[in-house]
């Protein structure tokens, strides 16, 4: 489907505004053409006086034949015409520009909301910078087209129709010759557009690549500085920018040729009217006033067509941008948000994985995982990187769907529950903590509307974050910068934990929450966990075994399967993979015992 059709379909609520804006553009062009007609009438009055066309055909019935009175009436008509032109220019400008702003606003919000609903698998093949380019620059390009380009296209079409009507009414023989370039100009413009379309799509893709590289480098600026690779990364940006420049150059090569071609066609039409019309006037076959009208109208019709080059350029840029934006909006949502609603306080927290298999693309990660986490228990998953620990959590949160098997919460398949309700009953603390560019209080209360200052402070105390918060310049009102960059890693983790505590969820998940913190912070987080895990199901993924030794049950994962399961003491007695990890981290010798815990 053509991008313009997609946009028109999307703009359903604004159809009335589109029609009104188009009507105002047409009426403005109608009044814009009339002054040229008045010039011809004025010339005819001055030359023929009381025998003018106006006196004989229009005003004679009213008894107005005096030359001066005709000119006065003409002056009044001129004022009314210019007033009408100015009025409708104001109205079409108001309508088109407001329409552009409203559509830009709605499309950006709808596209962003849609992106938030896409499953995590979609983002594995996307670059953040490219998505930013679509949500920002591409949608802005659409706004620029609606601001001016749509009106220009409508007015070129209208002026062609209106001027053609006047030409055929005054002198059909001139009309046929003078207007001959118009279809050639339009056909030429469309010919160029067809060749511009793929080039501008290439330009938009290259712009997305530049944005992606810039975004990636700005996020990793500390690493770039630490490794002294500023010149290396600058070269990467230069390559991306050069690709964008070359893509633009290929488009410019075609778009720049439009204006000269159109000018040659215009020259032919204007010269024909000037010479042939003059010859007819000299031989008495065309009135002087009519000749003046035709000359002025030819210029009014043909010379604005030179702007077709600019319009065609803007149009193709916009169509490529709209196609990308509408394509993003049309990306299918693989994981439905619909399902049975339920209140968070009704959740007990019983979790079951039933013969779950999962793969990232062609790479299998989980193989027939079958386990039960009783409500109110604290369980931990340990194992090497890539063993499938975090994937289990992502399936519970429905970031992904298993290829086979089911995940249940309180006996209900999670894929049958309302997705928002499911995630509201789970507190999630990730290894890579997301913090907003707000205050400390804003970040603790994130996702919990209406939280009081007392509740925020209590959550901070439970996460043992109060001590460092009170040392900040404005305490809880201190802004922490983008992604919390003004805080240390441990401080960010404590805020993330406080946020989960304030949410007070029936299920609490910590995914490598202590992997990048110092021993003191780890101990503080552990003390907090001992308190907040009481009475709720707590799932901990950890590399540091010291943080999960008191869990009710520990699962060792290897190659997507549960290799061992039991308490800390049982797994040490088993003297298997878990015991080997414990020795590696602590240096302790473990005496093997006879009691063995069976994997569940």
XYZ file of C-alpha atoms in Angstrom:
600
model
C 0.000 0.000 0.000
C 1.213 3.492 -0.857
C 2.540 5.409 2.205
C 0.060 8.244 1.586
C -2.836 5.781 1.692
C -1.482 4.358 4.940
C -1.257 7.845 6.418
C -4.751 8.782 5.218
C -6.126 5.593 6.772
C -4.351 6.353 10.032
C -5.626 9.962 10.038
C -9.278 8.882 10.279
C -10.133 11.200 13.224
C -8.725 14.148 11.247
C -10.534 13.537 7.937
C -12.728 16.634 8.431
C -9.631 18.781 9.015
C -7.994 17.332 5.888
C -11.040 18.134 3.774
C -11.344 21.660 5.195
C -7.623 22.358 4.749
C -7.857 21.142 1.136
C -10.943 23.316 0.507
C -9.177 26.384 1.906
C -6.175 25.656 -0.353
C -8.466 25.460 -3.395
C -10.313 28.685 -2.513
C -7.039 30.495 -1.876
C -5.783 29.470 -5.312
C -9.079 30.573 -6.892
C -8.691 34.084 -5.462
C -4.969 33.987 -6.289
C -5.694 33.514 -10.014
C -8.286 36.309 -10.252
C -5.866 39.320 -10.015
C -4.377 38.317 -13.393
C -7.875 38.329 -14.873
C -8.459 41.786 -13.362
C -5.269 43.087 -14.998
C -6.598 42.033 -18.393
C -9.984 43.619 -17.637
C -8.249 46.852 -16.555
C -6.229 46.977 -19.777
C -9.424 46.388 -21.766
C -11.207 49.238 -19.909
C -8.358 51.684 -20.481
C -8.067 50.788 -24.186
C -11.775 50.474 -25.079
C -13.450 52.723 -22.466
C -17.249 52.543 -22.657
C -16.971 49.720 -25.249
C -14.989 47.444 -22.921
C -16.005 43.842 -22.371
C -17.010 44.685 -18.795
C -19.263 47.559 -19.853
C -20.953 45.693 -22.691
C -21.355 42.213 -21.198
C -21.704 42.773 -17.444
C -22.331 46.339 -16.277
C -24.372 47.649 -19.187
C -27.510 46.286 -17.610
C -26.811 48.338 -14.496
C -26.121 51.494 -16.488
C -22.429 51.608 -15.492
C -20.540 52.367 -18.686
C -18.377 55.300 -17.605
C -14.688 54.374 -17.755
C -13.846 55.916 -14.383
C -16.742 54.142 -12.662
C -15.624 50.865 -14.195
C -12.139 51.365 -12.783
C -13.530 52.239 -9.349
C -15.630 49.080 -9.373
C -12.581 47.146 -10.513
C -10.595 48.558 -7.597
C -13.313 47.415 -5.180
C -13.317 43.941 -6.714
C -9.533 43.852 -6.442
C -9.713 44.661 -2.722
C -12.316 41.926 -2.156
C -10.259 39.390 -4.110
C -7.053 40.166 -2.211
C -9.019 40.019 1.051
C -10.423 36.610 0.099
C -6.986 35.342 -0.890
C -5.480 36.525 2.405
C -8.349 35.061 4.454
C -8.093 31.603 2.892
C -4.289 31.663 3.067
C -4.638 32.219 6.807
C -7.245 29.461 7.101
C -5.341 26.848 5.068
C -2.105 27.656 6.892
C -3.888 27.289 10.232
C -5.529 24.008 9.270
C -2.539 22.348 7.596
C -0.059 23.337 10.296
C -2.321 22.282 13.168
C -3.078 19.057 11.323
C 0.665 18.431 10.915
C 1.285 19.035 14.612
C -1.624 16.858 15.751
C -0.770 13.982 13.424
C 2.891 14.180 14.385
C 1.962 14.086 18.067
C -0.475 11.180 17.693
C 1.742 9.122 15.395
C 4.775 9.506 17.650
C 2.803 8.518 20.754
C 1.038 5.608 19.035
C 4.308 4.355 17.537
C 6.049 4.601 20.907
C 3.187 2.835 22.701
C 3.297 0.151 20.021
C 7.062 -0.278 20.417
C 6.579 -0.793 24.159
C 4.192 -3.680 23.437
C 6.525 -5.511 21.077
C 8.161 -8.639 22.467
C 11.811 -8.598 23.420
C 12.687 -10.849 20.474
C 11.863 -7.941 18.138
C 14.557 -5.766 19.703
C 17.237 -8.417 19.232
C 17.284 -7.507 15.513
C 16.824 -3.753 15.957
C 19.157 -0.943 16.893
C 17.957 1.644 19.367
C 19.309 4.508 17.275
C 17.350 3.369 14.223
C 14.133 3.248 16.253
C 14.925 6.714 17.597
C 15.406 7.934 14.033
C 11.937 6.666 13.078
C 10.220 8.019 16.192
C 11.889 11.396 15.872
C 13.282 12.430 12.482
C 10.987 10.368 10.241
C 7.844 11.608 11.948
C 9.199 15.167 11.844
C 9.684 14.739 8.091
C 5.998 13.865 7.756
C 5.152 17.033 9.681
C 7.230 19.136 7.294
C 5.367 17.682 4.315
C 1.938 18.431 5.802
C 3.071 21.906 6.827
C 3.712 22.987 3.235
C 4.054 20.231 0.673
C 0.441 19.037 0.673
C -0.845 22.576 0.100
C 1.636 23.156 -2.737
C 0.551 19.982 -4.549
C -3.134 20.882 -4.246
C -2.531 24.424 -5.472
C -0.472 23.361 -8.490
C -3.282 21.006 -9.550
C -5.955 23.660 -8.930
C -4.095 26.406 -10.759
C -3.639 24.081 -13.744
C -7.371 23.396 -13.903
C -8.456 26.997 -13.300
C -6.024 28.606 -15.723
C -6.797 25.985 -18.366
C -10.498 26.872 -18.079
C -9.745 30.588 -18.605
C -7.458 29.822 -21.569
C -10.062 27.731 -23.355
C -12.756 30.334 -22.662
C -10.639 33.159 -24.164
C -8.680 31.497 -26.973
C -8.799 27.689 -27.397
C -6.096 27.664 -30.076
C -3.571 29.302 -27.714
C -4.715 27.078 -24.869
C -3.854 23.898 -26.724
C -0.332 25.066 -27.494
C 0.435 27.000 -24.286
C -0.817 24.256 -21.968
C 0.911 21.445 -23.839
C 3.930 21.574 -21.458
C 1.721 21.030 -18.374
C 1.142 17.269 -18.817
C 4.788 16.903 -19.853
C 5.856 18.680 -16.659
C 3.603 16.498 -14.505
C 4.671 13.281 -16.249
C 8.311 14.341 -15.871
C 7.795 15.095 -12.174
C 6.288 11.643 -11.575
C 9.068 10.029 -13.617
C 11.626 11.670 -11.362
C 9.639 10.735 -8.250
C 9.709 7.059 -9.162
C 13.478 7.192 -9.325
C 13.726 9.263 -6.167
C 11.627 6.911 -3.996
C 14.208 4.101 -3.527
C 17.010 6.649 -3.165
C 15.268 8.462 -0.334
C 14.426 5.175 1.374
C 18.169 4.503 1.281
C 18.733 7.988 2.752
C 16.340 7.302 5.657
C 18.023 3.957 6.376
C 21.446 5.626 6.339
C 20.144 8.348 8.686
C 18.942 5.621 11.055
C 22.397 4.033 10.962
C 24.059 7.346 11.908
C 21.590 7.791 14.768
C 22.192 4.224 15.971
C 25.973 4.674 16.044
C 25.754 8.021 17.822
C 23.348 6.641 20.414
C 25.540 3.602 21.049
C 28.695 5.706 21.445
C 27.113 8.265 23.749
C 25.906 5.481 26.049
C 29.378 3.938 26.056
C 31.368 7.164 26.364
C 33.089 6.119 29.590
C 34.395 2.934 27.967
C 35.507 4.836 24.863
C 37.491 7.253 27.021
C 38.933 4.487 29.196
C 40.257 2.626 26.158
C 41.396 5.828 24.414
C 39.418 4.881 21.297
C 38.005 8.328 20.561
C 39.659 8.454 17.141
C 38.582 4.885 16.344
C 34.929 5.661 17.157
C 35.094 9.018 15.380
C 36.157 7.089 12.282
C 33.112 4.811 12.677
C 30.869 7.874 12.861
C 32.641 9.346 9.827
C 31.980 6.163 7.846
C 28.273 6.151 8.789
C 27.938 9.864 8.073
C 29.756 9.449 4.770
C 27.353 6.669 3.773
C 24.478 9.020 4.604
C 26.131 11.812 2.607
C 26.639 9.563 -0.412
C 23.044 8.314 -0.260
C 21.893 11.932 -0.221
C 24.209 12.736 -3.133
C 22.622 9.969 -5.228
C 19.181 11.382 -4.472
C 20.314 14.954 -5.147
C 21.698 13.891 -8.524
C 18.146 13.069 -9.638
C 16.202 15.729 -7.707
C 18.442 18.548 -8.967
C 17.583 17.709 -12.581
C 13.846 18.320 -12.089
C 13.943 22.130 -12.062
C 16.005 22.617 -15.279
C 13.756 20.158 -17.159
C 10.622 21.930 -15.920
C 12.086 25.353 -16.840
C 12.614 24.263 -20.438
C 9.003 23.101 -20.670
C 7.835 26.365 -19.104
C 9.902 28.364 -21.604
C 8.157 26.625 -24.501
C 4.681 27.346 -23.133
C 5.380 30.946 -22.190
C 7.076 31.746 -25.509
C 4.142 30.273 -27.424
C 1.635 32.451 -25.560
C 3.799 35.553 -25.897
C 4.508 35.234 -29.645
C 1.427 33.486 -31.018
C -0.940 35.467 -28.784
C 0.721 38.710 -29.843
C 0.369 37.758 -33.509
C -3.366 37.083 -33.020
C -3.778 40.424 -31.206
C -1.980 42.349 -33.968
C -4.302 40.820 -36.548
C -7.435 41.665 -34.547
C -8.261 38.054 -33.662
C -7.643 38.535 -29.927
C -8.505 41.509 -27.724
C -5.672 43.373 -26.003
C -7.176 42.698 -22.583
C -7.532 38.988 -23.335
C -3.918 38.896 -24.550
C -2.799 40.507 -21.265
C -4.799 37.956 -19.259
C -3.243 35.040 -21.182
C 0.318 36.329 -20.769
C -0.067 36.902 -17.051
C -1.913 33.604 -16.500
C 0.732 31.661 -18.384
C 3.342 33.019 -16.015
C 1.084 32.420 -13.028
C 0.464 28.829 -14.106
C 3.863 27.742 -15.350
C 6.448 29.501 -13.217
C 5.119 28.124 -9.889
C 5.676 24.690 -11.392
C 9.379 25.221 -10.842
C 8.554 24.579 -7.184
C 7.530 21.064 -8.211
C 11.200 20.121 -7.866
C 11.187 21.154 -4.223
C 7.752 19.603 -3.673
C 8.775 16.325 -5.341
C 11.921 16.245 -3.223
C 9.979 16.867 -0.010
C 7.268 14.430 -1.083
C 9.654 11.552 -1.662
C 11.586 12.212 1.522
C 8.283 12.255 3.390
C 6.919 9.112 1.731
C 10.068 7.202 2.695
C 9.790 8.519 6.257
C 6.037 7.804 6.483
C 6.595 4.289 5.131
C 9.122 3.578 7.889
C 6.922 5.070 10.613
C 3.785 3.262 9.461
C 5.815 0.079 9.033
C 6.902 0.315 12.664
C 3.307 0.956 13.742
C 2.205 -2.059 11.716
C 4.719 -4.465 13.274
C 2.604 -7.316 14.708
C 2.488 -7.727 18.483
C 3.473 -11.327 19.176
C 2.654 -11.393 22.900
C -0.915 -10.279 23.590
C -1.656 -7.927 26.465
C -5.211 -9.247 26.705
C -6.267 -11.872 29.212
C -8.082 -12.462 32.489
C -7.811 -9.533 34.889
C -6.938 -10.155 38.517
C -5.925 -7.985 41.510
C -2.324 -8.244 42.701
C -3.365 -8.842 46.314
C -5.165 -12.044 45.244
C -1.894 -13.676 44.139
C -0.355 -16.281 46.462
C 2.828 -16.650 44.401
C 2.884 -20.347 43.481
C 4.989 -20.707 40.290
C 5.316 -23.745 38.054
C 7.317 -24.488 34.927
C 5.925 -27.495 33.048
C 8.219 -29.107 30.475
C 9.340 -25.713 29.173
C 11.467 -25.568 26.033
C 12.799 -22.312 24.659
C 15.281 -21.128 22.026
C 16.560 -17.717 20.945
C 16.110 -18.118 17.218
C 17.999 -21.279 16.302
C 19.871 -21.454 19.621
C 18.171 -23.750 22.185
C 18.420 -22.461 25.754
C 15.947 -24.446 27.880
C 15.261 -28.174 27.546
C 12.180 -29.621 29.262
C 12.479 -27.585 32.471
C 9.970 -28.857 35.045
C 9.907 -27.344 38.540
C 7.610 -25.885 41.202
C 8.251 -22.851 43.397
C 5.824 -22.940 46.354
C 4.175 -19.690 47.409
C 6.165 -17.756 50.015
C 9.414 -19.648 49.407
C 12.764 -18.195 48.450
C 14.489 -20.058 45.654
C 17.721 -19.375 43.831
C 19.130 -20.286 40.439
C 22.858 -20.571 39.909
C 25.014 -21.744 37.051
C 27.348 -20.637 34.322
C 26.516 -17.781 31.971
C 24.151 -18.987 29.265
C 22.792 -21.886 31.306
C 19.227 -20.497 31.119
C 18.765 -18.889 34.544
C 17.610 -15.443 33.396
C 15.556 -16.946 30.576
C 13.280 -18.609 33.139
C 12.552 -15.193 34.634
C 11.915 -13.672 31.223
C 9.388 -16.394 30.480
C 7.634 -15.770 33.796
C 7.440 -12.048 33.005
C 6.381 -12.978 29.441
C 9.173 -11.057 27.789
C 9.255 -14.160 25.592
C 6.951 -17.112 24.876
C 8.198 -20.695 25.311
C 8.229 -22.841 22.188
C 6.534 -25.582 24.186
C 5.447 -26.218 27.750
C 3.661 -23.823 30.103
C 4.419 -21.401 32.890
C 1.767 -21.094 35.588
C 1.103 -18.627 38.383
C -1.194 -19.951 41.100
C -2.184 -22.713 38.706
C -3.191 -20.318 35.920
C -1.234 -20.288 32.626
C 0.475 -16.891 32.483
C -0.368 -16.559 28.789
C -4.069 -16.492 29.735
C -3.642 -13.689 32.288
C -3.749 -9.983 31.540
C -0.133 -9.051 30.880
C -0.206 -5.755 32.788
C -1.793 -7.415 35.838
C 0.791 -10.206 35.696
C 3.699 -7.771 35.691
C 2.129 -5.571 38.389
C 2.225 -8.487 40.817
C 5.943 -9.074 40.213
C 8.750 -6.914 41.587
C 11.772 -7.072 39.291
C 15.309 -5.943 40.110
C 17.609 -6.431 37.131
C 21.388 -6.475 36.924
C 21.300 -3.491 34.563
C 19.261 -1.069 36.630
C 17.032 1.373 34.761
C 16.662 4.746 36.470
C 14.978 7.849 35.078
C 16.407 11.357 34.926
C 14.336 12.382 37.935
C 14.764 12.672 41.666
C 15.603 9.892 44.090
C 11.975 9.917 45.253
C 10.698 9.749 41.662
C 12.777 6.644 41.009
C 11.741 4.829 44.171
C 8.075 5.580 43.449
C 8.422 4.590 39.771
C 5.374 2.571 38.745
C 3.568 3.163 42.055
C 1.210 6.093 41.649
C 0.238 8.114 44.686
C 3.023 6.866 46.983
C 3.466 9.131 50.021
C 6.790 10.544 51.204
C 6.570 8.316 54.282
C 6.118 5.182 52.162
C 9.033 6.169 49.931
C 11.251 6.762 52.972
C 10.210 3.414 54.493
C 11.105 1.586 51.265
C 14.489 3.326 51.224
C 15.149 2.247 54.829
C 14.204 -1.344 54.008
C 16.700 -1.287 51.126
C 19.337 0.295 53.411
C 19.550 3.258 51.033
C 18.709 6.012 53.525
C 22.293 6.593 54.622
C 23.626 7.557 51.176
C 20.403 9.395 50.211
C 20.693 11.713 53.212
C 24.224 12.648 52.119
C 22.993 13.837 48.718
C 22.646 17.635 48.267
C 18.833 17.618 48.339
C 18.206 14.195 49.827
C 15.197 12.507 48.242
C 14.719 15.577 45.990
C 18.172 15.198 44.376
C 18.108 14.604 40.621
C 20.295 11.624 39.765
C 20.945 12.246 36.051
C 20.234 10.159 32.984
C 20.156 6.445 33.908
C 21.285 7.449 37.417
C 24.796 8.341 36.272
C 25.395 10.541 39.334
C 25.197 7.463 41.575
C 27.491 4.486 42.026
C 26.488 1.028 40.863
C 25.681 -0.083 44.395
C 23.568 3.009 45.063
C 21.607 2.425 41.879
C 20.945 -1.164 42.916
C 19.692 -0.070 46.335
C 17.273 2.373 44.704
C 16.069 -0.404 42.396
C 15.516 -2.653 45.393
C 13.682 0.148 47.246
C 11.466 0.560 44.176
C 10.586 -3.148 44.237
C 9.945 -3.015 47.988
C 7.586 -0.038 47.647
C 5.651 -1.947 44.992
C 5.079 -4.645 47.654
C 4.548 -7.437 45.106
C 3.534 -11.045 45.901
C 6.494 -12.197 43.782
C 9.962 -10.631 43.977
C 12.669 -11.350 41.391
C 16.339 -10.384 41.664
C 18.286 -11.073 38.491
C 22.024 -10.810 39.284
C 21.208 -7.834 41.510
C 24.462 -8.155 43.487
C 26.864 -9.189 40.730
C 28.383 -5.713 40.254
C 28.407 -4.348 43.807
C 30.986 -4.259 46.553
C 30.924 -6.522 49.584
C 29.380 -3.879 51.830
C 26.538 -3.223 49.387
C 26.065 -6.951 48.873
C 25.743 -7.430 52.624
C 23.259 -4.537 52.830
C 21.163 -5.965 50.006
C 21.291 -9.397 51.633
C 20.021 -7.971 54.948
C 17.232 -6.221 53.084
C 16.309 -9.423 51.288
C 16.094 -11.351 54.523
C 13.406 -8.880 55.604
C 11.464 -8.229 52.406
C 11.374 -11.857 51.249
C 9.255 -12.891 54.231
C 5.722 -13.732 53.224
C 6.333 -13.504 49.489
C 7.731 -15.719 46.746
C 11.287 -14.625 46.039
C 13.351 -15.767 43.082
C 17.044 -14.930 43.107
C 19.508 -15.423 40.258
C 23.044 -15.107 41.496
C 26.663 -15.771 40.676
C 27.766 -15.113 44.258
C 26.636 -18.176 46.179
C 27.075 -16.412 49.513
C 23.965 -14.328 48.788
C 21.675 -17.349 48.341
C 22.979 -19.882 50.854
C 19.875 -19.427 53.042
C 17.377 -19.953 50.212
C 14.696 -22.613 50.761
C 15.820 -24.299 47.560
C 18.707 -23.800 45.150
C 18.748 -24.967 41.537
C 21.967 -25.477 39.616
C 21.399 -25.075 35.893
C 23.628 -26.531 33.218
C 22.977 -26.270 29.467
C 19.314 -25.346 29.926
C 18.521 -28.170 32.343
C 18.253 -28.473 36.122
C 21.350 -30.421 37.086
C 21.013 -30.257 40.874
C 18.418 -29.066 43.383
C 18.315 -28.799 47.146
C 19.278 -26.597 50.077
C 22.768 -25.189 50.402
C 23.788 -27.967 52.806
C 22.244 -30.702 50.669
C 24.045 -29.511 47.536
C 27.362 -29.292 49.357
C 26.832 -32.857 50.563
C 26.093 -33.950 47.004
C 29.610 -32.731 46.101
C 28.611 -32.009 42.527
C 28.643 -28.907 40.387
C 27.279 -26.619 43.117
C 29.910 -27.772 45.602
C 32.598 -27.157 42.986
C 31.325 -23.594 42.505
C 31.317 -23.069 46.279
C 34.911 -24.259 46.573
C 35.910 -22.035 43.684
C 34.404 -18.940 45.324
C 35.295 -19.575 48.951
C 38.321 -21.860 48.870
C 36.654 -24.123 51.459
C 37.225 -27.854 51.525
C 34.013 -29.882 51.640
C 33.854 -33.310 53.138
C 31.505 -35.502 51.108
C 28.552 -37.025 52.988
C 26.272 -39.947 52.255
C 22.986 -38.000 52.108
C 22.066 -36.927 48.595
C 19.361 -34.525 47.462
C 17.428 -35.650 44.423
C 16.845 -33.048 41.723
C 13.239 -32.016 41.373
